[in-house]
mmCIF file of C-alpha atoms in Angstrom:
data_model
loop_
_atom_site.group_PDB
_atom_site.id
_atom_site.type_symbol
_atom_site.label_atom_id
_atom_site.label_comp_id
_atom_site.label_asym_id
_atom_site.label_seq_id
_atom_site.Cartn_x
_atom_site.Cartn_y
_atom_site.Cartn_z
ATOM 1 C CA UNK A 1 -99.367 -82.115 15.043
ATOM 2 C CA UNK A 2 -99.427 -80.016 18.069
ATOM 3 C CA UNK A 3 -97.694 -82.568 20.212
ATOM 4 C CA UNK A 4 -95.065 -83.223 17.604
ATOM 5 C CA UNK A 5 -94.597 -79.614 17.228
ATOM 6 C CA UNK A 6 -94.220 -79.214 20.928
ATOM 7 C CA UNK A 7 -91.854 -82.072 21.108
ATOM 8 C CA UNK A 8 -89.892 -80.662 18.265
ATOM 9 C CA UNK A 9 -89.664 -77.394 20.018
ATOM 10 C CA UNK A 10 -88.880 -79.122 23.287
ATOM 11 C CA UNK A 11 -86.204 -81.293 21.658
ATOM 12 C CA UNK A 12 -84.770 -78.309 19.992
ATOM 13 C CA UNK A 13 -84.736 -76.502 23.251
ATOM 14 C CA UNK A 14 -83.036 -79.397 24.955
ATOM 15 C CA UNK A 15 -80.602 -79.663 22.094
ATOM 16 C CA UNK A 16 -79.845 -75.932 22.365
ATOM 17 C CA UNK A 17 -79.357 -76.191 26.082
ATOM 18 C CA UNK A 18 -77.047 -79.176 25.581
ATOM 19 C CA UNK A 19 -75.142 -77.400 22.868
ATOM 20 C CA UNK A 20 -74.532 -74.102 24.788
ATOM 21 C CA UNK A 21 -71.463 -75.264 26.766
ATOM 22 C CA UNK A 22 -69.784 -76.295 23.521
ATOM 23 C CA UNK A 23 -70.701 -72.972 21.902
ATOM 24 C CA UNK A 24 -69.302 -71.039 24.843
ATOM 25 C CA UNK A 25 -66.066 -73.012 24.615
ATOM 26 C CA UNK A 26 -65.752 -72.301 20.920
ATOM 27 C CA UNK A 27 -66.468 -68.598 21.502
ATOM 28 C CA UNK A 28 -63.742 -68.402 24.112
ATOM 29 C CA UNK A 29 -61.342 -70.169 21.740
ATOM 30 C CA UNK A 30 -62.251 -67.718 18.978
ATOM 31 C CA UNK A 31 -61.653 -64.754 21.294
ATOM 32 C CA UNK A 32 -58.270 -66.146 22.345
ATOM 33 C CA UNK A 33 -57.327 -66.684 18.715
ATOM 34 C CA UNK A 34 -58.427 -63.139 17.903
ATOM 35 C CA UNK A 35 -56.353 -61.751 20.787
ATOM 36 C CA UNK A 36 -53.323 -63.742 19.626
ATOM 37 C CA UNK A 37 -53.779 -62.461 16.093
ATOM 38 C CA UNK A 38 -54.080 -58.892 17.338
ATOM 39 C CA UNK A 39 -50.908 -59.274 19.405
ATOM 40 C CA UNK A 40 -49.103 -60.680 16.395
ATOM 41 C CA UNK A 41 -50.324 -57.758 14.250
ATOM 42 C CA UNK A 42 -49.140 -55.204 16.826
ATOM 43 C CA UNK A 43 -45.725 -56.861 17.011
ATOM 44 C CA UNK A 44 -45.428 -56.810 13.230
ATOM 45 C CA UNK A 45 -46.506 -53.169 13.137
ATOM 46 C CA UNK A 46 -43.912 -52.269 15.765
ATOM 47 C CA UNK A 47 -41.266 -54.125 13.795
ATOM 48 C CA UNK A 48 -42.195 -52.263 10.620
ATOM 49 C CA UNK A 49 -42.303 -48.861 12.352
ATOM 50 C CA UNK A 50 -38.775 -49.247 13.738
ATOM 51 C CA UNK A 51 -37.096 -48.922 10.308
ATOM 52 C CA UNK A 52 -39.323 -45.937 9.616
ATOM 53 C CA UNK A 53 -38.054 -44.240 12.769
ATOM 54 C CA UNK A 54 -34.515 -45.112 11.771
ATOM 55 C CA UNK A 55 -35.178 -43.674 8.336
ATOM 56 C CA UNK A 56 -36.489 -40.470 9.956
ATOM 57 C CA UNK A 57 -33.380 -40.238 12.122
ATOM 58 C CA UNK A 58 -31.152 -40.796 9.109
ATOM 59 C CA UNK A 59 -33.079 -38.130 7.211
ATOM 60 C CA UNK A 60 -32.620 -35.608 10.032
ATOM 61 C CA UNK A 61 -28.912 -36.418 10.192
ATOM 62 C CA UNK A 62 -28.644 -35.915 6.443
ATOM 63 C CA UNK A 63 -30.370 -32.513 6.752
ATOM 64 C CA UNK A 64 -27.998 -31.430 9.540
ATOM 65 C CA UNK A 65 -25.013 -32.559 7.481
ATOM 66 C CA UNK A 66 -26.364 -30.696 4.454
ATOM 67 C CA UNK A 67 -26.846 -27.501 6.512
ATOM 68 C CA UNK A 68 -23.304 -27.801 7.890
ATOM 69 C CA UNK A 69 -21.921 -28.226 4.397
ATOM 70 C CA UNK A 70 -23.937 -25.215 3.224
ATOM 71 C CA UNK A 71 -22.632 -23.095 6.107
ATOM 72 C CA UNK A 72 -19.083 -24.194 5.373
ATOM 73 C CA UNK A 73 -19.555 -23.380 1.713
ATOM 74 C CA UNK A 74 -20.978 -19.959 2.618
ATOM 75 C CA UNK A 75 -18.051 -19.230 4.917
ATOM 76 C CA UNK A 76 -15.653 -20.292 2.196
ATOM 77 C CA UNK A 77 -17.406 -18.036 -0.271
ATOM 78 C CA UNK A 78 -17.188 -15.065 2.122
ATOM 79 C CA UNK A 79 -13.487 -15.718 2.674
ATOM 80 C CA UNK A 80 -12.910 -15.890 -1.069
ATOM 81 C CA UNK A 81 -14.843 -12.644 -1.515
ATOM 82 C CA UNK A 82 -12.666 -10.915 1.101
ATOM 83 C CA UNK A 83 -9.518 -12.198 -0.567
ATOM 84 C CA UNK A 84 -10.759 -11.001 -3.950
ATOM 85 C CA UNK A 85 -11.475 -7.542 -2.492
ATOM 86 C CA UNK A 86 -7.991 -7.366 -1.038
ATOM 87 C CA UNK A 87 -6.489 -8.518 -4.304
ATOM 88 C CA UNK A 88 -8.401 -5.755 -6.120
ATOM 89 C CA UNK A 89 -6.374 -3.092 -4.245
ATOM 90 C CA UNK A 90 -2.859 -2.747 -5.741
ATOM 91 C CA UNK A 91 -0.010 -3.740 -3.473
ATOM 92 C CA UNK A 92 1.671 -0.335 -3.546
ATOM 93 C CA UNK A 93 -1.635 1.232 -2.513
ATOM 94 C CA UNK A 94 -1.938 -1.144 0.445
ATOM 95 C CA UNK A 95 1.589 -0.252 1.574
ATOM 96 C CA UNK A 96 1.132 3.510 1.171
ATOM 97 C CA UNK A 97 1.669 4.999 4.625
ATOM 98 C CA UNK A 98 1.331 8.770 4.211
ATOM 99 C CA UNK A 99 -1.373 10.867 5.914
ATOM 100 C CA UNK A 100 -1.625 8.379 8.801
ATOM 101 C CA UNK A 101 -1.374 11.234 11.295
ATOM 102 C CA UNK A 102 -4.743 12.553 10.120
ATOM 103 C CA UNK A 103 -6.413 9.144 10.135
ATOM 104 C CA UNK A 104 -9.993 9.694 11.250
ATOM 105 C CA UNK A 105 -9.968 13.440 10.548
ATOM 106 C CA UNK A 106 -12.831 14.948 8.577
ATOM 107 C CA UNK A 107 -12.200 16.644 5.238
ATOM 108 C CA UNK A 108 -13.720 19.947 6.345
ATOM 109 C CA UNK A 109 -11.419 20.205 9.344
ATOM 110 C CA UNK A 110 -8.295 19.544 7.282
ATOM 111 C CA UNK A 111 -9.506 21.932 4.610
ATOM 112 C CA UNK A 112 -10.174 24.728 7.111
ATOM 113 C CA UNK A 113 -6.678 24.336 8.556
ATOM 114 C CA UNK A 114 -5.079 24.641 5.123
ATOM 115 C CA UNK A 115 -7.226 27.548 3.956
ATOM 116 C CA UNK A 116 -6.268 29.530 7.045
ATOM 117 C CA UNK A 117 -2.544 29.111 6.335
ATOM 118 C CA UNK A 118 -2.197 28.456 2.595
ATOM 119 C CA UNK A 119 -4.025 29.009 -0.677
ATOM 120 C CA UNK A 120 -4.556 25.306 -1.462
ATOM 121 C CA UNK A 121 -7.438 23.047 -0.459
ATOM 122 C CA UNK A 122 -7.166 19.677 1.254
ATOM 123 C CA UNK A 123 -8.112 17.995 -2.025
ATOM 124 C CA UNK A 124 -5.387 19.783 -3.971
ATOM 125 C CA UNK A 125 -2.774 19.155 -1.268
ATOM 126 C CA UNK A 126 -3.480 15.419 -1.033
ATOM 127 C CA UNK A 127 -3.643 14.815 -4.770
ATOM 128 C CA UNK A 128 -0.470 16.834 -5.431
ATOM 129 C CA UNK A 129 1.343 14.642 -2.891
ATOM 130 C CA UNK A 130 -0.015 11.468 -4.512
ATOM 131 C CA UNK A 131 0.971 12.628 -7.987
ATOM 132 C CA UNK A 132 4.536 13.102 -6.766
ATOM 133 C CA UNK A 133 4.597 9.669 -5.123
ATOM 134 C CA UNK A 134 2.912 7.699 -7.917
ATOM 135 C CA UNK A 135 5.041 8.946 -10.760
ATOM 136 C CA UNK A 136 6.584 6.477 -13.190
ATOM 137 C CA UNK A 137 8.804 6.827 -16.230
ATOM 138 C CA UNK A 138 5.722 7.205 -18.419
ATOM 139 C CA UNK A 139 3.970 9.750 -16.210
ATOM 140 C CA UNK A 140 1.669 10.019 -13.206
ATOM 141 C CA UNK A 141 -0.638 7.070 -12.466
ATOM 142 C CA UNK A 142 -3.763 9.196 -12.314
ATOM 143 C CA UNK A 143 -6.185 6.313 -12.816
ATOM 144 C CA UNK A 144 -4.707 4.394 -9.887
ATOM 145 C CA UNK A 145 -4.771 7.506 -7.714
ATOM 146 C CA UNK A 146 -8.381 8.297 -8.516
ATOM 147 C CA UNK A 147 -9.690 4.749 -8.106
ATOM 148 C CA UNK A 148 -7.950 4.243 -4.751
ATOM 149 C CA UNK A 149 -8.199 7.751 -3.305
ATOM 150 C CA UNK A 150 -10.163 6.737 -0.151
ATOM 151 C CA UNK A 151 -7.585 4.018 0.590
ATOM 152 C CA UNK A 152 -4.661 6.399 0.065
ATOM 153 C CA UNK A 153 -5.917 9.443 1.972
ATOM 154 C CA UNK A 154 -8.009 8.968 5.155
ATOM 155 C CA UNK A 155 -10.034 12.189 4.830
ATOM 156 C CA UNK A 156 -10.975 11.600 1.177
ATOM 157 C CA UNK A 157 -14.174 9.552 0.861
ATOM 158 C CA UNK A 158 -14.896 9.509 -2.889
ATOM 159 C CA UNK A 159 -13.062 8.156 -5.897
ATOM 160 C CA UNK A 160 -11.924 10.522 -8.658
ATOM 161 C CA UNK A 161 -11.675 10.230 -12.406
ATOM 162 C CA UNK A 162 -8.252 10.745 -14.008
ATOM 163 C CA UNK A 163 -9.507 14.090 -15.305
ATOM 164 C CA UNK A 164 -10.467 15.217 -11.785
ATOM 165 C CA UNK A 165 -7.052 14.154 -10.473
ATOM 166 C CA UNK A 166 -5.293 16.123 -13.199
ATOM 167 C CA UNK A 167 -7.494 19.152 -12.531
ATOM 168 C CA UNK A 168 -6.631 19.138 -8.812
ATOM 169 C CA UNK A 169 -2.912 18.840 -9.589
ATOM 170 C CA UNK A 170 -3.070 21.716 -12.059
ATOM 171 C CA UNK A 171 -4.917 23.876 -9.536
ATOM 172 C CA UNK A 172 -2.219 23.159 -6.942
ATOM 173 C CA UNK A 173 0.552 24.138 -9.347
ATOM 174 C CA UNK A 174 -1.176 27.356 -10.356
ATOM 175 C CA UNK A 175 -1.675 28.409 -6.733
ATOM 176 C CA UNK A 176 1.923 27.620 -5.796
ATOM 177 C CA UNK A 177 3.141 29.635 -8.783
ATOM 178 C CA UNK A 178 0.966 32.631 -7.901
ATOM 179 C CA UNK A 179 1.874 32.417 -4.214
ATOM 180 C CA UNK A 180 5.558 32.249 -5.076
ATOM 181 C CA UNK A 181 5.293 35.239 -7.365
ATOM 182 C CA UNK A 182 3.446 37.199 -4.678
ATOM 183 C CA UNK A 183 6.042 36.326 -2.040
ATOM 184 C CA UNK A 184 9.030 37.126 -4.227
ATOM 185 C CA UNK A 185 7.498 40.369 -5.286
ATOM 186 C CA UNK A 186 7.045 41.302 -1.636
ATOM 187 C CA UNK A 187 10.650 40.362 -0.905
ATOM 188 C CA UNK A 188 12.082 42.182 -3.919
ATOM 189 C CA UNK A 189 9.947 45.285 -3.758
ATOM 190 C CA UNK A 190 11.431 46.641 -0.555
ATOM 191 C CA UNK A 191 8.123 46.541 1.286
ATOM 192 C CA UNK A 192 9.705 44.493 4.072
ATOM 193 C CA UNK A 193 12.884 44.955 6.017
ATOM 194 C CA UNK A 194 15.450 42.183 6.320
ATOM 195 C CA UNK A 195 14.235 41.370 9.828
ATOM 196 C CA UNK A 196 10.619 41.230 8.705
ATOM 197 C CA UNK A 197 11.510 38.886 5.855
ATOM 198 C CA UNK A 198 13.441 36.599 8.217
ATOM 199 C CA UNK A 199 10.497 36.451 10.573
ATOM 200 C CA UNK A 200 8.131 35.764 7.715
ATOM 201 C CA UNK A 201 10.372 33.005 6.396
ATOM 202 C CA UNK A 202 10.447 31.379 9.811
ATOM 203 C CA UNK A 203 6.644 31.320 10.027
ATOM 204 C CA UNK A 204 6.058 29.902 6.567
ATOM 205 C CA UNK A 205 8.831 27.356 7.056
ATOM 206 C CA UNK A 206 7.166 26.086 10.222
ATOM 207 C CA UNK A 207 3.871 25.619 8.383
ATOM 208 C CA UNK A 208 5.595 23.802 5.524
ATOM 209 C CA UNK A 209 7.425 21.509 7.957
ATOM 210 C CA UNK A 210 4.171 20.729 9.742
ATOM 211 C CA UNK A 211 2.515 19.688 6.482
ATOM 212 C CA UNK A 212 5.489 17.463 5.684
ATOM 213 C CA UNK A 213 5.210 15.833 9.107
ATOM 214 C CA UNK A 214 1.497 15.203 8.562
ATOM 215 C CA UNK A 215 2.370 13.517 5.293
ATOM 216 C CA UNK A 216 4.675 11.203 7.227
ATOM 217 C CA UNK A 217 8.058 12.825 6.628
ATOM 218 C CA UNK A 218 10.251 12.676 9.740
ATOM 219 C CA UNK A 219 12.746 15.524 9.739
ATOM 220 C CA UNK A 220 15.625 15.456 12.179
ATOM 221 C CA UNK A 221 16.761 18.628 13.926
ATOM 222 C CA UNK A 222 19.835 18.787 11.709
ATOM 223 C CA UNK A 223 17.714 18.504 8.575
ATOM 224 C CA UNK A 224 15.374 21.240 9.766
ATOM 225 C CA UNK A 225 18.238 23.598 10.537
ATOM 226 C CA UNK A 226 19.876 22.885 7.221
ATOM 227 C CA UNK A 227 16.638 23.547 5.334
ATOM 228 C CA UNK A 228 16.062 26.803 7.204
ATOM 229 C CA UNK A 229 19.608 27.959 6.515
ATOM 230 C CA UNK A 230 19.335 27.200 2.817
ATOM 231 C CA UNK A 231 16.037 29.066 2.536
ATOM 232 C CA UNK A 232 17.374 32.031 4.490
ATOM 233 C CA UNK A 233 20.475 32.092 2.302
ATOM 234 C CA UNK A 234 18.392 32.123 -0.854
ATOM 235 C CA UNK A 235 16.183 34.880 0.495
ATOM 236 C CA UNK A 236 19.208 37.015 1.431
ATOM 237 C CA UNK A 237 20.506 36.655 -2.101
ATOM 238 C CA UNK A 238 17.104 37.600 -3.481
ATOM 239 C CA UNK A 239 16.916 40.634 -1.238
ATOM 240 C CA UNK A 240 20.439 41.777 -2.110
ATOM 241 C CA UNK A 241 19.873 41.269 -5.821
ATOM 242 C CA UNK A 242 16.596 43.134 -5.725
ATOM 243 C CA UNK A 243 18.195 46.026 -3.806
ATOM 244 C CA UNK A 244 20.953 46.340 -6.388
ATOM 245 C CA UNK A 245 18.395 46.196 -9.181
ATOM 246 C CA UNK A 246 16.332 49.025 -7.732
ATOM 247 C CA UNK A 247 19.421 51.167 -7.207
ATOM 248 C CA UNK A 248 20.489 50.681 -10.816
ATOM 249 C CA UNK A 249 17.037 51.664 -12.037
ATOM 250 C CA UNK A 250 17.093 54.819 -9.911
ATOM 251 C CA UNK A 251 20.525 55.792 -11.210
ATOM 252 C CA UNK A 252 19.422 55.286 -14.793
ATOM 253 C CA UNK A 253 16.451 57.560 -14.261
ATOM 254 C CA UNK A 254 18.673 60.297 -12.917
#
């Protein structure tokens, strides 16, 4: 049993030693097959990944195109908004060209200038001018004036209600009426000589002409002289009439 066992083990050993070259050959063949399979798998993976990269590129291109379209749409929306804002301002308001000579001036500065030389405020002066310019057959367009006041007058920054516009116009009229009555009373009362009245008329006429020029009225030299002559003529008649009236009253008292 021992010998057979030894022989068996010896035969097995010989058989194993004889079989090893074949086993090594098969192992090498298996490794080569495995390498070939791995190479094939890598090639297939590379082939499959290529469309994925293309898809990613297409996706990025789509995003860029979408962003461009969004920007274009936003720009179009802004342009439409600007056009709508321009359309909201009436055409006659856009074309209104008075008060351009005080463009950029502050309200307080204009108001101080007027208060030093007249009895009206800058608000009353501007609105009175607008009421004269925006008058229709049915009346003054006070709503249009109030809503577009900052666009019409450079030194006015707030919009006005129709009631506020009407109030400013009424205040202007009242002050002009009172100023006129004060001036005529001074001219008719005999407090001033003819020379003093002429000098006074020249000063107030220069201020009035300046305000007209600020509003945008261009007066030629001939027009200025004609206006001064007409005013002086009227004042001479007022002075003469008032002198006669006072003399008649004195004679009646006697």
